[in-house]
mmCIF file of C-alpha atoms and ligand atoms in Angstrom:
data_model
loop_
_atom_site.group_PDB
_atom_site.id
_atom_site.type_symbol
_atom_site.label_atom_id
_atom_site.label_comp_id
_atom_site.label_asym_id
_atom_site.label_seq_id
_atom_site.Cartn_x
_atom_site.Cartn_y
_atom_site.Cartn_z
ATOM 1 C CA MET A 996 15.302 16.482 14.924
ATOM 2 C CA ALA A 997 14.767 18.588 11.865
ATOM 3 C CA GLU A 998 17.889 20.620 12.571
ATOM 4 C CA ASP A 999 19.460 20.172 9.161
ATOM 5 C CA LEU A 1000 16.774 22.255 7.456
ATOM 6 C CA SER A 1001 15.861 25.807 8.348
ATOM 7 C CA PRO A 1002 12.120 26.407 8.798
ATOM 8 C CA SER A 1003 11.872 28.279 5.501
ATOM 9 C CA GLU A 1004 13.438 25.372 3.604
ATOM 10 C CA ARG A 1005 11.166 22.798 5.151
ATOM 11 C CA ARG A 1006 8.059 21.826 3.289
ATOM 12 C CA ASP A 1007 4.862 21.057 5.118
ATOM 13 C CA ARG A 1008 4.010 17.388 4.970
ATOM 14 C CA VAL A 1009 0.836 17.902 6.924
ATOM 15 C CA ALA A 1010 -1.060 21.196 6.865
ATOM 16 C CA LEU A 1011 -4.428 21.448 8.561
ATOM 17 C CA HIS A 1012 -6.200 24.781 8.237
ATOM 18 C CA ASP A 1013 -9.276 25.455 10.321
ATOM 19 C CA LEU A 1014 -10.172 21.780 10.192
ATOM 20 C CA HIS A 1015 -13.583 20.801 11.529
ATOM 21 C CA VAL A 1016 -14.818 17.235 11.816
ATOM 22 C CA GLU A 1017 -18.454 16.749 12.694
ATOM 23 C CA PHE A 1018 -20.206 13.424 13.175
ATOM 24 C CA ARG A 1019 -23.909 12.942 12.812
ATOM 25 C CA SER A 1020 -24.823 10.314 15.296
ATOM 26 C CA GLY A 1021 -28.220 9.451 16.776
ATOM 27 C CA GLY A 1022 -29.834 12.728 15.671
ATOM 28 C CA GLN A 1023 -26.986 14.725 17.232
ATOM 29 C CA ARG A 1024 -24.097 16.574 15.715
ATOM 30 C CA VAL A 1025 -20.895 15.798 17.554
ATOM 31 C CA GLN A 1026 -18.245 18.430 16.887
ATOM 32 C CA ALA A 1027 -15.150 16.398 17.563
ATOM 33 C CA VAL A 1028 -12.649 18.723 15.843
ATOM 34 C CA ASN A 1029 -13.332 22.447 15.914
ATOM 35 C CA GLY A 1030 -10.901 24.534 13.949
ATOM 36 C CA VAL A 1031 -7.532 22.829 14.146
ATOM 37 C CA ASP A 1032 -4.526 24.517 12.578
ATOM 38 C CA LEU A 1033 -1.453 22.330 12.516
ATOM 39 C CA ARG A 1034 1.598 22.147 10.297
ATOM 40 C CA VAL A 1035 4.150 19.401 10.328
ATOM 41 C CA GLY A 1036 7.287 19.951 8.319
ATOM 42 C CA GLU A 1037 9.475 17.477 6.499
ATOM 43 C CA GLY A 1038 11.331 15.409 9.077
ATOM 44 C CA GLU A 1039 9.479 16.933 11.988
ATOM 45 C CA VAL A 1040 7.997 15.053 14.940
ATOM 46 C CA VAL A 1041 4.903 16.511 16.570
ATOM 47 C CA ALA A 1042 3.196 15.096 19.668
ATOM 48 C CA LEU A 1043 -0.523 15.594 20.255
ATOM 49 C CA ILE A 1044 -1.500 15.517 23.894
ATOM 50 C CA GLY A 1045 -4.732 16.098 25.782
ATOM 51 C CA GLU A 1046 -7.355 14.330 27.837
ATOM 52 C CA SER A 1047 -9.477 11.467 26.623
ATOM 53 C CA GLY A 1048 -12.090 12.633 24.108
ATOM 54 C CA SER A 1049 -10.232 15.809 23.125
ATOM 55 C CA GLY A 1050 -10.142 14.824 19.451
ATOM 56 C CA LYS A 1051 -6.591 13.516 19.038
ATOM 57 C CA SER A 1052 -7.510 10.279 17.275
ATOM 58 C CA VAL A 1053 -10.224 11.963 15.224
ATOM 59 C CA THR A 1054 -7.654 14.486 13.975
ATOM 60 C CA LEU A 1055 -5.149 11.760 13.038
ATOM 61 C CA ARG A 1056 -7.726 9.628 11.282
ATOM 62 C CA ALA A 1057 -9.024 12.671 9.412
ATOM 63 C CA CYS A 1058 -5.575 13.015 7.811
ATOM 64 C CA MET A 1059 -6.327 9.782 5.937
ATOM 65 C CA ARG A 1060 -10.072 10.486 5.679
ATOM 66 C CA LEU A 1061 -10.719 7.322 7.602
ATOM 67 C CA HIS A 1062 -14.001 8.361 9.213
ATOM 68 C CA PRO A 1063 -17.228 6.857 7.862
ATOM 69 C CA GLU A 1064 -18.057 9.038 4.831
ATOM 70 C CA ALA A 1065 -21.816 8.891 5.288
ATOM 71 C CA SER A 1066 -21.885 10.314 8.813
ATOM 72 C CA THR A 1067 -18.865 12.630 8.802
ATOM 73 C CA ARG A 1068 -18.635 16.218 7.624
ATOM 74 C CA TYR A 1069 -15.201 17.736 7.155
ATOM 75 C CA THR A 1070 -14.664 21.439 6.598
ATOM 76 C CA GLY A 1071 -11.514 23.498 6.290
ATOM 77 C CA ARG A 1072 -8.379 22.354 4.495
ATOM 78 C CA LEU A 1073 -6.516 19.153 4.959
ATOM 79 C CA GLU A 1074 -3.264 18.736 3.067
ATOM 80 C CA VAL A 1075 -1.080 15.694 3.485
ATOM 81 C CA ALA A 1076 2.090 15.138 1.459
ATOM 82 C CA GLY A 1077 0.956 17.819 -0.976
ATOM 83 C CA HIS A 1078 -2.482 16.271 -1.528
ATOM 84 C CA ASP A 1079 -5.721 18.032 -0.817
ATOM 85 C CA VAL A 1080 -7.157 15.072 1.091
ATOM 86 C CA LEU A 1081 -10.765 16.267 1.041
ATOM 87 C CA GLU A 1082 -10.706 16.406 -2.769
ATOM 88 C CA LEU A 1083 -9.111 13.009 -3.493
ATOM 89 C CA THR A 1084 -11.004 10.323 -5.396
ATOM 90 C CA SER A 1085 -11.317 6.964 -3.664
ATOM 91 C CA ARG A 1086 -8.562 5.589 -5.883
ATOM 92 C CA GLU A 1087 -6.181 8.402 -5.005
ATOM 93 C CA LEU A 1088 -7.153 7.990 -1.395
ATOM 94 C CA SER A 1089 -6.208 4.325 -1.306
ATOM 95 C CA ARG A 1090 -2.851 5.156 -2.834
ATOM 96 C CA LEU A 1091 -2.318 7.799 -0.160
ATOM 97 C CA ARG A 1092 -3.249 5.306 2.557
ATOM 98 C CA GLY A 1093 -1.252 2.436 1.154
ATOM 99 C CA LYS A 1094 1.914 4.270 0.303
ATOM 100 C CA THR A 1095 2.343 7.933 1.221
ATOM 101 C CA VAL A 1096 0.920 7.966 4.716
ATOM 102 C CA ALA A 1097 1.145 5.147 7.238
ATOM 103 C CA MET A 1098 -0.620 4.739 10.521
ATOM 104 C CA ILE A 1099 0.289 2.696 13.565
ATOM 105 C CA PHE A 1100 -1.896 2.003 16.555
ATOM 106 C CA GLN A 1101 -1.771 1.124 20.192
ATOM 107 C CA GLU A 1102 -2.798 -2.432 19.415
ATOM 108 C CA PRO A 1103 -0.693 -4.045 16.678
ATOM 109 C CA LEU A 1104 -3.074 -6.991 16.489
ATOM 110 C CA LEU A 1105 -5.557 -4.648 14.798
ATOM 111 C CA ALA A 1106 -3.080 -3.902 12.030
ATOM 112 C CA LEU A 1107 -1.561 -7.354 11.676
ATOM 113 C CA ASP A 1108 -3.629 -10.084 10.109
ATOM 114 C CA PRO A 1109 -3.768 -13.246 12.271
ATOM 115 C CA VAL A 1110 -4.015 -15.640 9.296
ATOM 116 C CA TYR A 1111 -0.830 -14.551 7.544
ATOM 117 C CA THR A 1112 2.709 -14.403 8.836
ATOM 118 C CA VAL A 1113 4.047 -10.901 9.284
ATOM 119 C CA GLY A 1114 6.502 -11.518 6.446
ATOM 120 C CA GLU A 1115 3.696 -12.489 4.074
ATOM 121 C CA GLN A 1116 1.826 -9.287 4.892
ATOM 122 C CA ILE A 1117 4.824 -7.094 4.173
ATOM 123 C CA VAL A 1118 5.572 -8.983 0.959
ATOM 124 C CA GLU A 1119 1.956 -8.600 -0.145
ATOM 125 C CA SER A 1120 1.970 -4.874 0.529
ATOM 126 C CA LEU A 1121 5.216 -4.419 -1.416
ATOM 127 C CA ARG A 1122 3.939 -6.440 -4.358
ATOM 128 C CA ARG A 1123 0.704 -4.477 -4.491
ATOM 129 C CA HIS A 1124 2.015 -0.962 -3.984
ATOM 130 C CA GLU A 1125 5.560 -1.176 -5.327
ATOM 131 C CA GLY A 1126 5.152 -3.889 -7.944
ATOM 132 C CA LEU A 1127 8.071 -5.940 -6.601
ATOM 133 C CA SER A 1128 8.532 -9.634 -7.322
ATOM 134 C CA ARG A 1129 8.052 -12.054 -4.435
ATOM 135 C CA ALA A 1130 11.812 -12.538 -4.023
ATOM 136 C CA GLN A 1131 12.549 -8.809 -4.133
ATOM 137 C CA ALA A 1132 9.760 -8.131 -1.668
ATOM 138 C CA ARG A 1133 11.033 -10.808 0.715
ATOM 139 C CA GLN A 1134 14.489 -9.256 0.572
ATOM 140 C CA ARG A 1135 13.055 -5.819 1.333
ATOM 141 C CA ALA A 1136 10.965 -7.261 4.195
ATOM 142 C CA LEU A 1137 14.107 -8.746 5.693
ATOM 143 C CA GLY A 1138 15.805 -5.358 5.476
ATOM 144 C CA LEU A 1139 12.824 -3.761 7.216
ATOM 145 C CA PHE A 1140 12.938 -6.283 10.063
ATOM 146 C CA GLN A 1141 16.622 -5.477 10.474
ATOM 147 C CA LYS A 1142 15.866 -1.771 10.429
ATOM 148 C CA VAL A 1143 13.329 -2.074 13.237
ATOM 149 C CA ARG A 1144 15.871 -4.226 15.110
ATOM 150 C CA ILE A 1145 13.990 -7.482 15.308
ATOM 151 C CA PRO A 1146 16.462 -10.177 16.378
ATOM 152 C CA SER A 1147 16.722 -13.282 14.129
ATOM 153 C CA PRO A 1148 14.789 -11.405 11.435
ATOM 154 C CA GLU A 1149 14.817 -14.255 8.909
ATOM 155 C CA ARG A 1150 13.044 -16.577 11.311
ATOM 156 C CA ARG A 1151 10.672 -13.910 12.623
ATOM 157 C CA LEU A 1152 9.437 -13.074 9.121
ATOM 158 C CA ASP A 1153 7.736 -16.459 9.159
ATOM 159 C CA ALA A 1154 6.066 -15.933 12.521
ATOM 160 C CA TYR A 1155 2.460 -14.981 13.139
ATOM 161 C CA ALA A 1156 1.688 -11.851 15.146
ATOM 162 C CA HIS A 1157 0.367 -13.851 18.127
ATOM 163 C CA GLU A 1158 3.700 -15.669 18.391
ATOM 164 C CA MET A 1159 5.512 -12.424 19.133
ATOM 165 C CA SER A 1160 5.894 -10.442 22.366
ATOM 166 C CA GLY A 1161 4.172 -7.059 22.637
ATOM 167 C CA GLY A 1162 7.304 -5.051 21.879
ATOM 168 C CA MET A 1163 8.200 -7.313 18.962
ATOM 169 C CA ARG A 1164 4.710 -7.009 17.502
ATOM 170 C CA GLN A 1165 4.979 -3.243 17.726
ATOM 171 C CA ARG A 1166 8.271 -3.409 15.799
ATOM 172 C CA ALA A 1167 6.673 -5.710 13.218
ATOM 173 C CA MET A 1168 3.789 -3.268 12.783
ATOM 174 C CA ILE A 1169 6.258 -0.422 12.320
ATOM 175 C CA ALA A 1170 8.078 -2.496 9.679
ATOM 176 C CA LEU A 1171 4.775 -3.061 7.864
ATOM 177 C CA ALA A 1172 3.911 0.646 8.140
ATOM 178 C CA LEU A 1173 7.280 1.644 6.695
ATOM 179 C CA ALA A 1174 7.273 -0.962 3.912
ATOM 180 C CA CYS A 1175 6.333 1.424 1.116
ATOM 181 C CA ASN A 1176 8.526 4.340 2.254
ATOM 182 C CA PRO A 1177 5.803 6.641 3.537
ATOM 183 C CA GLN A 1178 6.438 10.359 3.910
ATOM 184 C CA VAL A 1179 4.192 10.706 6.917
ATOM 185 C CA LEU A 1180 3.709 8.375 9.859
ATOM 186 C CA LEU A 1181 0.664 8.856 12.068
ATOM 187 C CA ALA A 1182 1.006 7.032 15.370
ATOM 188 C CA ASP A 1183 -1.911 6.804 17.760
ATOM 189 C CA GLU A 1184 -0.578 5.961 21.218
ATOM 190 C CA PRO A 1185 1.916 3.553 19.696
ATOM 191 C CA THR A 1186 3.417 2.541 23.007
ATOM 192 C CA THR A 1187 0.639 2.839 25.561
ATOM 193 C CA ALA A 1188 0.072 -0.899 25.855
ATOM 194 C CA LEU A 1189 3.745 -1.659 26.482
ATOM 195 C CA ASP A 1190 5.689 -1.572 29.716
ATOM 196 C CA ALA A 1191 7.822 1.484 30.352
ATOM 197 C CA THR A 1192 11.219 0.167 29.199
ATOM 198 C CA VAL A 1193 9.838 -1.304 25.986
ATOM 199 C CA GLN A 1194 7.903 1.928 25.400
ATOM 200 C CA ILE A 1195 10.986 4.036 25.399
ATOM 201 C CA GLN A 1196 12.855 1.570 23.176
ATOM 202 C CA ILE A 1197 10.065 1.809 20.611
ATOM 203 C CA LEU A 1198 9.961 5.598 20.801
ATOM 204 C CA LEU A 1199 13.712 5.852 20.374
ATOM 205 C CA LEU A 1200 13.450 3.472 17.442
ATOM 206 C CA LEU A 1201 10.798 5.724 15.876
ATOM 207 C CA ARG A 1202 13.046 8.709 16.361
ATOM 208 C CA ASP A 1203 16.013 6.930 14.745
ATOM 209 C CA LEU A 1204 13.879 5.820 11.813
ATOM 210 C CA GLN A 1205 12.509 9.320 11.474
ATOM 211 C CA ARG A 1206 16.032 10.687 11.153
ATOM 212 C CA GLU A 1207 17.190 7.989 8.795
ATOM 213 C CA LEU A 1208 14.155 8.129 6.522
ATOM 214 C CA GLY A 1209 13.276 11.832 6.841
ATOM 215 C CA LEU A 1210 9.794 10.851 8.000
ATOM 216 C CA SER A 1211 7.346 13.356 9.379
ATOM 217 C CA ILE A 1212 5.624 11.934 12.423
ATOM 218 C CA VAL A 1213 2.508 12.970 14.290
ATOM 219 C CA PHE A 1214 2.001 10.883 17.393
ATOM 220 C CA VAL A 1215 -0.576 10.853 20.127
ATOM 221 C CA THR A 1216 0.486 10.068 23.645
ATOM 222 C CA HIS A 1217 -0.640 10.332 27.251
ATOM 223 C CA ASP A 1218 2.949 10.237 28.377
ATOM 224 C CA ILE A 1219 4.449 13.714 28.437
ATOM 225 C CA GLY A 1220 7.857 12.381 29.442
ATOM 226 C CA ALA A 1221 7.924 10.252 26.313
ATOM 227 C CA ALA A 1222 6.671 13.138 24.196
ATOM 228 C CA ALA A 1223 9.423 15.362 25.573
ATOM 229 C CA GLU A 1224 12.003 12.810 24.586
ATOM 230 C CA VAL A 1225 10.886 12.329 21.019
ATOM 231 C CA ALA A 1226 8.961 15.373 19.784
ATOM 232 C CA ASP A 1227 10.226 18.583 18.197
ATOM 233 C CA ARG A 1228 6.908 20.248 18.833
ATOM 234 C CA MET A 1229 3.881 19.581 20.972
ATOM 235 C CA ALA A 1230 0.249 20.489 20.460
ATOM 236 C CA VAL A 1231 -2.223 20.415 23.330
ATOM 237 C CA MET A 1232 -5.833 19.609 22.435
ATOM 238 C CA TYR A 1233 -8.946 20.453 24.369
ATOM 239 C CA ALA A 1234 -12.509 19.888 23.118
ATOM 240 C CA GLY A 1235 -11.382 19.543 19.524
ATOM 241 C CA ARG A 1236 -9.122 22.597 19.451
ATOM 242 C CA ILE A 1237 -5.430 23.082 19.813
ATOM 243 C CA VAL A 1238 -5.205 25.436 22.784
ATOM 244 C CA GLU A 1239 -1.419 25.648 22.793
ATOM 245 C CA GLN A 1240 1.347 24.502 20.481
ATOM 246 C CA GLY A 1241 5.019 25.159 20.382
ATOM 247 C CA PRO A 1242 8.545 23.766 20.542
ATOM 248 C CA ALA A 1243 8.482 20.828 22.985
ATOM 249 C CA ALA A 1244 11.146 22.171 25.335
ATOM 250 C CA GLN A 1245 9.509 25.569 25.559
ATOM 251 C CA LEU A 1246 6.023 24.265 26.048
ATOM 252 C CA LEU A 1247 7.193 22.010 28.864
ATOM 253 C CA SER A 1248 9.370 24.532 30.628
ATOM 254 C CA ARG A 1249 6.957 27.429 30.228
ATOM 255 C CA PRO A 1250 3.417 26.263 29.516
ATOM 256 C CA ARG A 1251 1.201 29.301 29.010
ATOM 257 C CA HIS A 1252 -2.357 28.032 28.673
ATOM 258 C CA PRO A 1253 -4.090 27.263 32.008
ATOM 259 C CA TYR A 1254 -5.054 23.876 30.569
ATOM 260 C CA THR A 1255 -1.486 22.983 29.636
ATOM 261 C CA GLN A 1256 -0.377 24.151 33.062
ATOM 262 C CA ALA A 1257 -3.011 21.933 34.658
ATOM 263 C CA LEU A 1258 -1.847 18.943 32.636
ATOM 264 C CA LEU A 1259 1.727 19.487 33.679
ATOM 265 C CA LEU A 1260 1.009 20.475 37.263
ATOM 266 C CA SER A 1261 1.210 17.005 38.745
ATOM 267 C CA ARG A 1262 4.616 16.201 37.371
ATOM 268 C CA SER A 1263 6.846 16.590 40.390
ATOM 269 C CA HIS A 1264 7.835 20.206 39.878
ATOM 270 C CA GLY A 1265 8.070 19.895 36.174
ATOM 271 C CA ALA A 1266 10.264 16.784 36.179
ATOM 272 C CA MET A 1267 9.348 14.559 33.265
ATOM 273 C CA VAL A 1268 8.893 11.051 34.431
ATOM 274 C CA ARG A 1269 8.795 8.550 31.639
ATOM 275 C CA GLY A 1270 5.934 6.126 31.641
ATOM 276 C CA GLN A 1271 3.731 8.444 33.683
ATOM 277 C CA ARG A 1272 0.321 9.152 32.239
ATOM 278 C CA LEU A 1273 -1.347 12.522 32.110
ATOM 279 C CA GLN A 1274 -2.808 13.842 35.315
ATOM 280 C CA THR A 1275 -6.569 13.924 35.434
ATOM 281 C CA ILE A 1276 -8.046 17.332 35.976
ATOM 282 C CA GLY A 1277 -11.064 18.145 38.146
ATOM 283 C CA GLY A 1278 -14.336 18.660 36.302
ATOM 284 C CA SER A 1279 -15.096 17.321 32.868
ATOM 285 C CA PRO A 1280 -14.760 18.567 29.304
ATOM 286 C CA PRO A 1281 -17.827 20.052 27.578
ATOM 287 C CA ASP A 1282 -20.363 18.039 25.637
ATOM 288 C CA LEU A 1283 -19.168 18.037 22.033
ATOM 289 C CA ALA A 1284 -22.779 18.181 20.877
ATOM 290 C CA ARG A 1285 -23.274 21.453 22.814
ATOM 291 C CA LEU A 1286 -20.062 23.377 22.731
ATOM 292 C CA PRO A 1287 -20.016 26.709 24.554
ATOM 293 C CA ALA A 1288 -19.608 29.918 22.567
ATOM 294 C CA GLY A 1289 -16.427 30.927 24.369
ATOM 295 C CA CYS A 1290 -13.367 29.096 25.632
ATOM 296 C CA ALA A 1291 -14.296 25.450 26.191
ATOM 297 C CA PHE A 1292 -12.009 25.232 29.245
ATOM 298 C CA ALA A 1293 -13.638 28.204 31.022
ATOM 299 C CA ASP A 1294 -15.797 26.092 33.349
ATOM 300 C CA ARG A 1295 -12.734 24.358 34.745
ATOM 301 C CA CYS A 1296 -10.410 27.336 34.788
ATOM 302 C CA ALA A 1297 -9.862 29.437 37.917
ATOM 303 C CA HIS A 1298 -8.980 32.479 35.837
ATOM 304 C CA ALA A 1299 -12.036 32.516 33.580
ATOM 305 C CA GLN A 1300 -14.000 35.760 33.318
ATOM 306 C CA ALA A 1301 -17.177 36.745 31.507
ATOM 307 C CA ALA A 1302 -15.278 37.537 28.308
ATOM 308 C CA CYS A 1303 -13.775 34.022 28.253
ATOM 309 C CA ARG A 1304 -17.260 32.521 28.135
ATOM 310 C CA ALA A 1305 -18.439 34.923 25.435
ATOM 311 C CA THR A 1306 -15.577 34.883 22.948
ATOM 312 C CA GLN A 1307 -13.566 32.196 21.260
ATOM 313 C CA PRO A 1308 -9.935 33.072 22.070
ATOM 314 C CA PRO A 1309 -7.912 33.624 18.897
ATOM 315 C CA PRO A 1310 -4.390 32.177 18.694
ATOM 316 C CA ARG A 1311 -1.703 34.479 20.034
ATOM 317 C CA SER A 1312 1.974 34.184 19.444
ATOM 318 C CA VAL A 1313 4.050 34.049 22.623
ATOM 319 C CA GLY A 1314 7.398 33.109 21.102
ATOM 320 C CA PRO A 1315 8.895 31.550 17.986
ATOM 321 C CA ALA A 1316 6.344 29.037 16.691
ATOM 322 C CA HIS A 1317 4.615 29.079 20.094
ATOM 323 C CA GLU A 1318 0.891 29.898 20.012
ATOM 324 C CA VAL A 1319 -1.700 29.988 22.755
ATOM 325 C CA ARG A 1320 -5.468 30.477 22.741
ATOM 326 C CA CYS A 1321 -6.271 32.259 25.987
ATOM 327 C CA LEU A 1322 -7.825 35.701 26.406
ATOM 328 C CA ARG A 1323 -6.205 36.268 29.782
ATOM 329 C CA LEU A 1324 -2.651 35.553 28.757
ATOM 330 C CA ASP A 1325 -1.272 38.950 29.731
ATOM 331 C CA GLU A 1326 -2.856 39.039 33.185
ATOM 332 C CA LEU A 1327 -1.929 35.450 33.912
ATOM 333 C CA GLN A 1328 1.740 36.156 33.405
ATOM 334 C CA HIS A 1329 1.679 37.970 36.729
ATOM 335 C CA LEU A 1330 -0.521 35.549 38.619
ATOM 336 C CA GLN A 1331 0.839 32.856 40.847
ATOM 337 C CA GLY A 1332 -0.856 29.653 41.804
ATOM 338 C CA SER A 1333 -2.835 26.877 40.323
ATOM 339 C CA PRO A 1334 -4.846 27.356 37.176
ATOM 340 C CA LEU A 1335 -7.263 24.698 38.357
ATOM 341 C CA HIS A 1336 -10.709 25.718 39.404
ATOM 342 C CA HIS A 1337 -11.006 23.032 42.053
ATOM 343 C CA ALA A 1338 -7.475 23.468 43.307
ATOM 344 C CA ALA A 1339 -7.780 27.209 43.525
ATOM 345 C CA GLY A 1340 -11.172 26.882 45.211
ATOM 346 C CA ALA A 1341 -12.509 29.794 43.203
ATOM 347 C CA ALA A 1342 -16.232 30.335 42.692
ATOM 348 C CA ALA A 1343 -17.615 29.845 39.202
HETATM 349 N N1 ATP B 1915 -17.363 7.962 14.250
HETATM 350 C C1 ATP B 1915 -17.729 8.706 15.301
HETATM 351 N N2 ATP B 1915 -19.017 9.073 15.486
HETATM 352 C C2 ATP B 1915 -19.404 9.845 16.523
HETATM 353 N N3 ATP B 1915 -18.558 10.326 17.446
HETATM 354 C C3 ATP B 1915 -17.263 9.992 17.340
HETATM 355 C C4 ATP B 1915 -16.775 9.171 16.260
HETATM 356 N N4 ATP B 1915 -15.429 9.006 16.408
HETATM 357 C C5 ATP B 1915 -15.094 9.710 17.523
HETATM 358 N N5 ATP B 1915 -16.184 10.301 18.071
HETATM 359 C C6 ATP B 1915 -16.200 11.173 19.256
HETATM 360 O O1 ATP B 1915 -15.271 12.220 19.068
HETATM 361 C C7 ATP B 1915 -14.706 12.620 20.309
HETATM 362 C C8 ATP B 1915 -13.197 12.672 20.200
HETATM 363 O O2 ATP B 1915 -12.715 11.346 20.145
HETATM 364 P P1 ATP B 1915 -11.191 10.933 19.971
HETATM 365 O O3 ATP B 1915 -11.209 9.469 19.725
HETATM 366 O O4 ATP B 1915 -10.525 11.784 18.964
HETATM 367 O O5 ATP B 1915 -10.584 11.265 21.400
HETATM 368 P P2 ATP B 1915 -9.052 11.114 21.860
HETATM 369 O O6 ATP B 1915 -8.560 12.493 22.139
HETATM 370 O O7 ATP B 1915 -8.315 10.310 20.878
HETATM 371 O O8 ATP B 1915 -9.248 10.362 23.244
HETATM 372 P P3 ATP B 1915 -8.409 9.096 23.876
HETATM 373 O O9 ATP B 1915 -7.258 9.732 24.583
HETATM 374 O O10 ATP B 1915 -9.393 8.491 24.822
HETATM 375 O O11 ATP B 1915 -8.016 8.195 22.762
HETATM 376 C C9 ATP B 1915 -15.216 11.627 21.348
HETATM 377 O O12 ATP B 1915 -16.272 12.235 22.052
HETATM 378 C C10 ATP B 1915 -15.710 10.469 20.514
HETATM 379 O O13 ATP B 1915 -16.758 9.789 21.157
HETATM 380 MG MG1 MG B 1916 -7.552 8.370 20.909
#
C-alpha cells in the first residue's frame, strides 16, 4: 500500500524503541509491554496480532499516552508523528490526541456521544481543532460522511449513534476520527463486533481511505485473514514483546517463530479464511507480574531448550524487514512438525 515511496524515502510516523509499559496495581508491577520496537512509515498499514493479554491494546494506547499517569511507568522512546510523546506537555498531548493521531475502537458507542447527533460531534471537533465556522464544519462533515460511504449522508448527519446499524456506526466513528486529517490512525479491533461481510467492507474502506489520505494505520485484530487483506506488515505479540514482524505476505507464507506458527497452524493448511478468529493455543501465557528471564513462550514451545529459558532472544533478521526473536531459529529450519508443546507431546 505504500508502494509509491521507497523505504528510504518514507518517514516514520510511529517509532517505538525498546518501549516498556509497567502498571503498578494492587502492590504488583504488571509488565504489560516489555521492549517493543516498531516502526510504521508514512502511508503504511501494520497489523498487530497475538493472543488476549499480549499487550496489543496497551501498546496502541501508549502511543497517545492514554494510560493513567499515576500508575503507569513508560520507558524507552515513543515517537508519533515526529513528537516525542513521553516528553509532551498536557497541552501538546491534547493537540496530538485531537488532531494528529486518531483512535477507533471495537465499540463505536464508546467514542460517539449518545446525547449529540453524530453530525454535531464532528462539527464540534472541527470548530475546536480547526477553527472552522459552523457552516464550514457542517460542509466538511458532509464530505466526511460521503468519504466513508454513508448513504443519505445529509440525513444521517442528524442521527444519533443508537439510530444507526453497527456497520454504519463504525463508519460514523471513522468519519469522526478522520475529521481533523490525522496522520496516524490507531484502530483497536475496529471490526470485531461486526458480522463478517460488514467487517471486510469496513476494512476495505480503511484501506481506501489510507491510500487516499496517506494515513499510517496500526490496527489490532484477531482475524488473520482480514489482516492479510489490509496490512503491509504484521507484528506478532507475545507477553508484551514483538516476537516476529515482517511483510504480511512473507510472515503468513513462511512464519518463523514457533508462536507465529502455532497461531497460524489451525488455518486449513495456511488458507486465510476471513472472519475466522485466532486459534487458541494449549497452555497459557506467563504472569506479567512474574515474567521469566528467557523466552516467555518457552513453557508452551516444543522446541524450547535450557538456553531458551535462560536468555532473552535478541531479534534476528531472516529477510528484508523480517525479524524474529527465537534462539533456535537455525535448528528449527530443518525440523518438521508442530511447534506446539501439547500437540508435539514433548516433555517439558
Ligand atoms: N491500566 C492497567 N493496569 C493494570 N494492568 C493493565 C492495565 N491495562 C492493561 N493491563 C494489563 O496488561 C495486559 C495486556 O493487556 P492488553 O489490553 O494490551 O491485551 P490485548 O493484547 O489487547 O488483549 P485482547 O486481545 O484481549 O484485547 C493485560 O494483562 C491487562 O490486564
Ligand atoms: Mg485489546
